[in-house]
Short mmCIF file of C-alpha atoms in Angstrom, two decimals:
data_model
loop_
_atom_site.label_atom_id
_atom_site.label_comp_id
_atom_site.label_asym_id
_atom_site.label_seq_id
_atom_site.Cartn_x
_atom_site.Cartn_y
_atom_site.Cartn_z
CA MET A 1 17.42 74.17 13.74
CA LEU A 2 20.49 75.65 15.58
CA THR A 3 21.52 73.66 18.81
CA THR A 4 24.20 75.26 20.00
CA THR A 5 26.98 78.43 19.42
CA ILE A 6 30.28 78.44 21.73
CA ALA A 7 33.83 78.81 21.99
CA GLY A 8 33.95 79.03 18.02
CA ARG A 9 31.69 75.37 17.73
CA THR A 10 28.51 75.81 16.79
CA TRP A 11 25.81 71.72 16.49
CA ASN A 12 23.04 71.48 14.62
CA TYR A 13 20.65 69.00 15.50
CA SER A 14 20.07 67.12 12.18
CA HIS A 15 17.35 63.88 12.41
CA THR A 16 16.01 61.49 14.15
CA ILE A 17 16.66 57.73 13.58
CA GLY A 18 14.32 55.51 15.08
CA ARG A 19 11.55 53.86 16.63
CA ASN A 20 10.96 51.57 20.18
CA ALA A 21 10.19 48.84 18.47
CA ALA A 22 10.73 44.97 19.24
CA ALA A 23 11.11 44.00 15.50
CA GLY A 24 12.21 45.55 11.81
CA ASN A 25 12.51 49.44 11.25
CA GLY A 26 13.47 50.46 15.20
CA PHE A 27 15.29 49.85 18.05
CA SER A 28 14.15 47.91 21.46
CA GLN A 29 16.66 49.06 24.16
CA PRO A 30 19.67 50.37 21.45
CA MET A 31 22.64 50.83 23.63
CA ASP A 32 25.97 50.69 21.03
CA LEU A 33 26.61 51.61 17.63
CA ALA A 34 29.37 51.50 15.00
CA LEU A 35 29.96 52.91 10.97
CA ALA A 36 31.47 51.60 8.22
CA PRO A 37 31.94 53.12 5.28
CA GLY A 38 29.08 54.72 2.94
CA GLY A 39 26.97 56.09 5.22
CA VAL A 40 26.53 52.41 7.03
CA ILE A 41 25.64 52.22 10.81
CA TYR A 42 24.87 48.70 12.83
CA VAL A 43 23.42 49.47 15.84
CA LEU A 44 22.91 47.45 18.58
CA SER A 45 18.86 46.25 20.26
CA ARG A 46 20.46 44.92 23.82
CA GLY A 47 16.28 44.33 24.24
CA GLN A 48 14.47 43.41 26.83
CA GLU A 49 15.01 39.78 29.49
CA GLY A 50 12.15 36.98 28.01
CA ALA A 51 10.25 35.09 31.37
CA GLY A 52 12.25 32.94 33.34
CA GLY A 53 15.60 34.08 31.63
CA VAL A 54 14.65 33.07 27.95
CA VAL A 55 16.19 35.10 25.92
CA ALA A 56 14.37 37.60 24.28
CA PRO A 57 13.66 37.34 20.80
CA ASN A 58 14.66 41.76 20.23
CA LYS A 59 18.58 41.13 20.86
CA ARG A 60 19.62 42.04 17.81
CA ILE A 61 21.59 44.13 15.56
CA GLY A 62 20.33 46.60 13.08
CA LYS A 63 22.07 47.13 9.26
CA VAL A 64 20.80 50.69 8.96
CA THR A 65 21.63 53.92 6.58
CA ILE A 66 22.23 57.73 7.68
CA ASP A 67 19.49 58.88 5.97
CA GLU A 68 17.02 55.90 8.01
CA LYS A 69 17.23 53.33 4.87
CA PHE A 70 16.66 49.92 6.79
CA LEU A 71 18.40 46.79 5.65
CA GLY A 72 18.18 44.27 7.72
CA ASP A 73 18.98 42.90 10.94
CA PHE A 74 20.79 39.98 12.14
CA GLY A 75 21.97 38.11 15.81
CA ARG A 76 18.80 36.96 16.58
CA GLY A 77 18.82 34.36 19.14
CA GLY A 78 23.01 33.89 19.50
CA LEU A 79 23.54 37.47 21.76
CA THR A 80 22.66 37.36 25.66
CA TRP A 81 23.66 40.12 27.22
CA PRO A 82 24.89 41.97 24.27
CA SER A 83 26.88 45.60 25.39
CA SER A 84 29.00 47.04 22.37
CA LEU A 85 29.95 47.23 18.47
CA ALA A 86 33.36 47.18 17.11
CA VAL A 87 33.89 47.30 12.78
CA ASP A 88 37.43 45.94 11.60
CA LYS A 89 38.43 46.91 8.79
CA ASP A 90 37.58 44.43 6.74
CA GLY A 91 34.02 45.68 7.39
CA ASN A 92 32.68 42.48 10.07
CA VAL A 93 30.80 43.31 13.12
CA TYR A 94 32.00 42.73 16.10
CA CYS A 95 29.95 42.30 19.43
CA SER A 96 30.36 41.69 23.20
CA ASP A 97 28.53 39.29 25.41
CA GLU A 98 28.46 40.28 28.81
CA HIS A 99 27.02 37.09 30.30
CA GLU A 100 28.65 34.48 27.71
CA ASN A 101 32.19 36.45 27.75
CA LYS A 102 33.29 36.60 24.60
CA VAL A 103 32.27 38.54 20.91
CA MET A 104 30.50 37.64 17.97
CA VAL A 105 32.23 38.22 15.08
CA TYR A 106 29.39 38.72 11.65
CA ASP A 107 30.66 39.87 7.98
CA SER A 108 29.07 42.74 6.40
CA ASP A 109 25.88 40.69 5.68
CA GLY A 110 25.46 39.36 9.05
CA GLN A 111 26.17 36.35 9.01
CA GLU A 112 28.28 35.48 11.99
CA ILE A 113 31.88 34.37 10.87
CA GLY A 114 33.05 32.90 14.30
CA HIS A 115 33.10 34.00 18.52
CA TRP A 116 36.29 33.94 20.39
CA GLY A 117 36.47 35.29 24.67
CA GLU A 118 37.22 32.78 27.53
CA ALA A 119 35.34 33.62 31.00
CA GLY A 120 38.52 34.62 34.37
CA SER A 121 40.49 36.66 35.31
CA ASP A 122 43.88 35.87 33.79
CA GLU A 123 45.39 37.68 30.80
CA GLY A 124 43.61 36.90 27.93
CA GLN A 125 40.15 36.05 29.81
CA LEU A 126 36.94 38.17 30.34
CA ASP A 127 34.45 38.75 32.68
CA ALA A 128 31.99 41.03 31.97
CA PRO A 129 33.39 42.33 27.99
CA THR A 130 31.47 46.01 27.27
CA GLY A 131 33.47 48.53 24.91
CA LEU A 132 34.51 48.03 21.85
CA ALA A 133 37.05 49.48 19.97
CA PHE A 134 39.42 49.14 17.09
CA ASP A 135 43.07 51.70 16.62
CA SER A 136 44.36 52.33 13.35
CA TYR A 137 46.65 48.23 13.00
CA ASN A 138 43.03 46.08 13.05
CA ASN A 139 43.29 45.72 16.85
CA LEU A 140 40.64 45.62 19.18
CA TYR A 141 40.85 46.95 22.96
CA ILE A 142 37.88 45.62 25.43
CA SER A 143 36.81 46.91 28.49
CA ASP A 144 37.44 44.23 30.76
CA ALA A 145 34.41 45.21 33.01
CA GLY A 146 34.34 42.97 36.06
CA ASN A 147 38.16 42.27 36.06
CA HIS A 148 38.39 46.14 36.01
CA ARG A 149 40.96 46.75 32.85
CA VAL A 150 41.34 47.16 29.85
CA GLN A 151 42.66 43.95 27.09
CA LYS A 152 44.53 44.60 24.12
CA PHE A 153 44.02 42.15 21.10
CA THR A 154 44.46 40.57 17.69
CA LYS A 155 40.71 40.81 16.10
CA ASP A 156 40.86 36.94 16.30
CA GLY A 157 41.55 36.89 19.88
CA GLN A 158 44.89 36.72 20.49
CA PHE A 159 46.12 38.89 23.85
CA LEU A 160 49.06 41.65 23.44
CA SER A 161 48.76 43.85 26.26
CA ALA A 162 46.85 44.55 29.10
CA PHE A 163 46.92 48.57 31.89
CA GLY A 164 44.11 48.59 34.71
CA ALA A 165 43.31 47.49 38.02
CA GLU A 166 40.93 47.80 40.75
CA GLY A 167 40.65 51.29 42.33
CA THR A 168 39.95 55.22 42.42
CA GLU A 169 43.61 56.19 41.08
CA HIS A 170 44.84 57.04 37.80
CA GLY A 171 44.46 54.48 35.58
CA GLN A 172 42.53 52.62 38.10
CA PHE A 173 39.03 51.97 36.84
CA ASN A 174 35.69 50.97 38.59
CA ARG A 175 33.76 49.05 35.74
CA PRO A 176 35.17 50.00 32.93
CA TRP A 177 32.53 50.95 30.06
CA GLY A 178 32.66 52.02 27.05
CA LEU A 179 35.87 53.25 24.63
CA THR A 180 37.50 54.62 22.12
CA VAL A 181 40.54 55.17 19.88
CA ASP A 182 41.70 58.49 18.58
CA LYS A 183 43.33 59.58 15.25
CA ASP A 184 46.35 59.51 16.75
CA GLY A 185 46.36 55.97 18.65
CA ASP A 186 45.20 57.62 22.27
CA VAL A 187 42.21 55.63 23.99
CA TYR A 188 39.73 56.91 25.97
CA VAL A 189 37.66 54.22 27.97
CA VAL A 190 34.87 55.24 30.42
CA ASP A 191 35.41 54.41 33.83
CA TRP A 192 32.30 53.87 34.99
CA GLY A 193 31.61 53.28 38.89
CA ASN A 194 34.51 56.07 39.49
CA ASN A 195 31.93 59.23 37.63
CA ARG A 196 34.24 60.04 34.71
CA VAL A 197 35.83 58.93 31.75
CA GLN A 198 40.87 58.80 30.78
CA LYS A 199 42.95 58.74 28.46
CA PHE A 200 45.98 56.51 28.08
CA SER A 201 48.11 56.41 25.37
CA PRO A 202 48.07 53.42 23.02
CA ASP A 203 50.18 51.88 25.70
CA GLY A 204 47.96 52.81 28.55
CA GLU A 205 50.13 55.41 30.31
CA PHE A 206 46.72 57.80 31.62
CA LYS A 207 47.48 61.30 30.10
CA LEU A 208 43.96 63.18 31.24
CA ALA A 209 40.79 62.60 33.10
CA PHE A 210 37.55 63.90 32.19
CA GLY A 211 34.46 65.36 34.53
CA ALA A 212 34.57 66.54 37.90
CA GLU A 213 38.80 67.32 36.73
CA SER A 214 36.95 69.87 33.98
CA GLY A 215 35.54 71.34 36.60
CA PRO A 216 32.60 72.77 37.38
CA GLY A 217 29.47 72.34 34.73
CA GLY A 218 31.78 69.55 33.97
CA GLU A 219 30.82 66.54 36.23
CA LEU A 220 29.63 63.27 35.34
CA ASP A 221 27.10 60.46 36.65
CA HIS A 222 27.76 57.04 35.84
CA PRO A 223 28.89 57.68 32.06
CA ALA A 224 28.36 55.63 29.28
CA GLY A 225 29.87 55.99 25.62
CA VAL A 226 32.70 58.56 24.41
CA ALA A 227 33.69 59.59 21.31
CA VAL A 228 35.94 62.62 20.24
CA ASP A 229 35.66 64.05 16.85
CA SER A 230 38.66 65.06 14.05
CA GLU A 231 39.73 68.40 16.65
CA GLY A 232 39.48 66.19 18.89
CA ASP A 233 36.11 67.46 21.18
CA VAL A 234 35.28 64.27 23.49
CA TYR A 235 31.57 63.01 23.11
CA VAL A 236 31.08 61.50 26.85
CA SER A 237 27.51 60.32 26.85
CA ASP A 238 26.51 61.43 30.75
CA TRP A 239 24.02 58.72 31.42
CA GLY A 240 23.04 59.61 35.34
CA ASN A 241 22.18 63.21 33.90
CA ARG A 242 20.45 62.19 31.05
CA ARG A 243 22.76 64.82 29.13
CA VAL A 244 25.59 64.06 26.14
CA GLN A 245 28.76 66.22 27.64
CA ILE A 246 30.96 67.78 25.43
CA TYR A 247 35.06 68.77 26.57
CA ASP A 248 37.83 70.37 24.26
CA PRO A 249 41.31 67.91 24.35
CA GLU A 250 42.40 69.56 26.84
CA GLY A 251 40.55 68.22 28.97
CA SER A 252 37.94 71.42 30.41
CA THR A 253 34.10 71.25 30.04
CA ILE A 254 32.78 73.26 26.38
CA THR A 255 28.59 72.40 26.63
CA ALA A 256 25.77 69.87 27.02
CA LEU A 257 23.70 68.84 24.46
CA TYR A 258 20.30 67.58 26.10
CA GLY A 259 18.85 65.84 23.16
CA ASP A 260 16.33 68.11 20.38
CA ALA A 261 14.04 64.89 18.71
CA VAL A 262 10.98 67.18 18.99
CA GLU A 263 9.42 65.86 15.47
CA PHE A 264 9.33 61.90 14.67
CA SER A 265 11.17 60.20 12.99
CA SER A 266 9.55 58.92 9.36
CA TRP A 267 9.50 55.89 10.49
CA ALA A 268 8.06 56.40 13.89
CA LYS A 269 6.24 59.49 11.12
CA GLU A 270 4.25 56.15 9.03
CA VAL A 271 3.76 53.62 12.45
CA VAL A 272 1.98 57.39 14.16
CA GLU A 273 0.04 58.06 11.09
CA SER A 274 -1.67 55.35 10.83
CA ASN A 275 -3.21 55.19 14.09
CA PRO A 276 -6.44 58.74 14.09
CA ASP A 277 -5.65 58.45 18.09
CA VAL A 278 -2.27 58.34 18.26
CA VAL A 279 -2.61 61.74 15.92
CA LYS A 280 -4.66 63.48 18.40
CA ALA A 281 -3.01 62.71 21.24
CA TYR A 282 0.15 63.69 19.81
CA ARG A 283 -1.62 67.31 18.45
CA ARG A 284 -2.50 67.34 22.09
CA VAL A 285 0.58 68.12 23.74
CA LYS A 286 1.25 71.59 24.11
CA ASP A 287 5.10 71.26 24.78
CA LYS A 288 6.83 69.18 23.05
CA THR A 289 9.79 69.66 24.20
CA ALA A 290 9.89 67.10 26.59
CA LEU A 291 9.66 64.71 24.30
CA GLY A 292 12.38 65.57 22.26
CA LEU A 293 14.94 65.37 25.05
CA PHE A 294 17.57 62.12 25.26
CA SER A 295 16.50 59.22 28.47
CA HIS A 296 19.71 57.40 29.00
CA PRO A 297 21.72 57.99 25.96
CA VAL A 298 24.78 54.86 26.22
CA GLY A 299 26.55 54.41 22.06
CA MET A 300 27.82 57.14 20.41
CA ALA A 301 29.82 57.56 17.49
CA ILE A 302 31.61 60.50 15.15
CA ASP A 303 31.21 60.11 11.45
CA GLU A 304 33.65 60.97 8.68
CA GLU A 305 31.57 63.87 8.36
CA ASP A 306 32.24 64.78 12.25
CA ARG A 307 28.11 64.04 12.69
CA LEU A 308 27.67 62.76 16.40
CA ILE A 309 25.09 60.08 16.08
CA VAL A 310 23.78 59.37 19.95
CA THR A 311 22.36 55.72 21.36
CA ASP A 312 18.88 57.86 23.46
CA THR A 313 18.65 54.09 24.71
CA THR A 314 14.93 54.04 26.46
CA ARG A 315 13.49 55.95 23.99
CA GLY A 316 14.44 53.63 21.40
CA ARG A 317 16.09 56.06 19.49
CA LEU A 318 19.69 57.77 17.69
CA GLN A 319 19.29 61.67 17.40
CA VAL A 320 21.97 63.21 15.35
CA TYR A 321 23.76 66.06 15.17
CA ALA A 322 25.70 68.15 12.75
CA LYS A 323 28.96 70.09 14.00
CA GLU A 324 29.67 73.21 12.54
CA LYS A 325 33.04 74.51 12.56
CA ASN A 326 34.27 78.03 13.03
CA TYR A 327 30.67 79.55 12.52
CA LEU A 328 30.44 82.44 13.33
CA ASP A 329 27.30 84.64 14.77
CA PRO A 330 24.94 86.50 11.38
CA GLN A 331 25.24 90.19 12.16
CA PHE A 332 21.76 92.36 12.10
CA ASN A 333 21.98 95.83 10.59
CA LEU A 334 18.79 97.33 11.94
#
């Protein structure tokens, strides 16, 4: 389905992955995702809080493929407030935990192989770590939200450097959330409390800001995730406005996506079609457009084919868009 065409770019809604589920081939409040070779996607389900603060079993990391194959899940019982995922060059999966102030590490089969992190505000210590992203040298950037900064570590947790402080000026943060690293090594940080995304050099030098400074239509309301494609276009999950904002490499606003998942994923379809009452109720819905809209999108990633994958968090699914480059409107002879 042709979704949006503007400035020589077209985004086609491709398909939906997942459904709301506490176990099996579904997700529970999916917060983030990370990509691995072969079309593998790791999806972080933050889940709900259990009674009396007990860790609920629906907090887990699902392993699926871009074509909707469910490969299993892991991390149950070991995560409290999981926030973000990243995959290193060896295929290991890293998960930040805001409550435990640590980073969990799993191999590609989901076996825990370690963890590191210490609560505090000194160099190398963490306070509510959120976003994770590896650079080309296999070093890990972390949004240290409670300390209003970004820290850089080796993949084994050795502190390398940090930048940022609490505030509203360029280079300052108010509880940073998601982040990503582009092909040039520049770091994009979601400045959640300041309603913007900031771009930095690998050493932490401020370069650009996205949001209100991008002009009318580019404003953000508590953004959560960020991704950059091979052409340098920047995607931001505009959590409060329930959309994905798209900017060009210079920070100008291009367009926005609002969600198009009016058809069920194959997993959801199996469940729905097994219940005749649900099928009848769905048929009675005259305008299905609202069913396809994003509801508080959070995490996002760009795969090697420049497909955008978004965690449609409240609706328990992923929405996938394919970018068509150098698109031209077809001419019609009437």
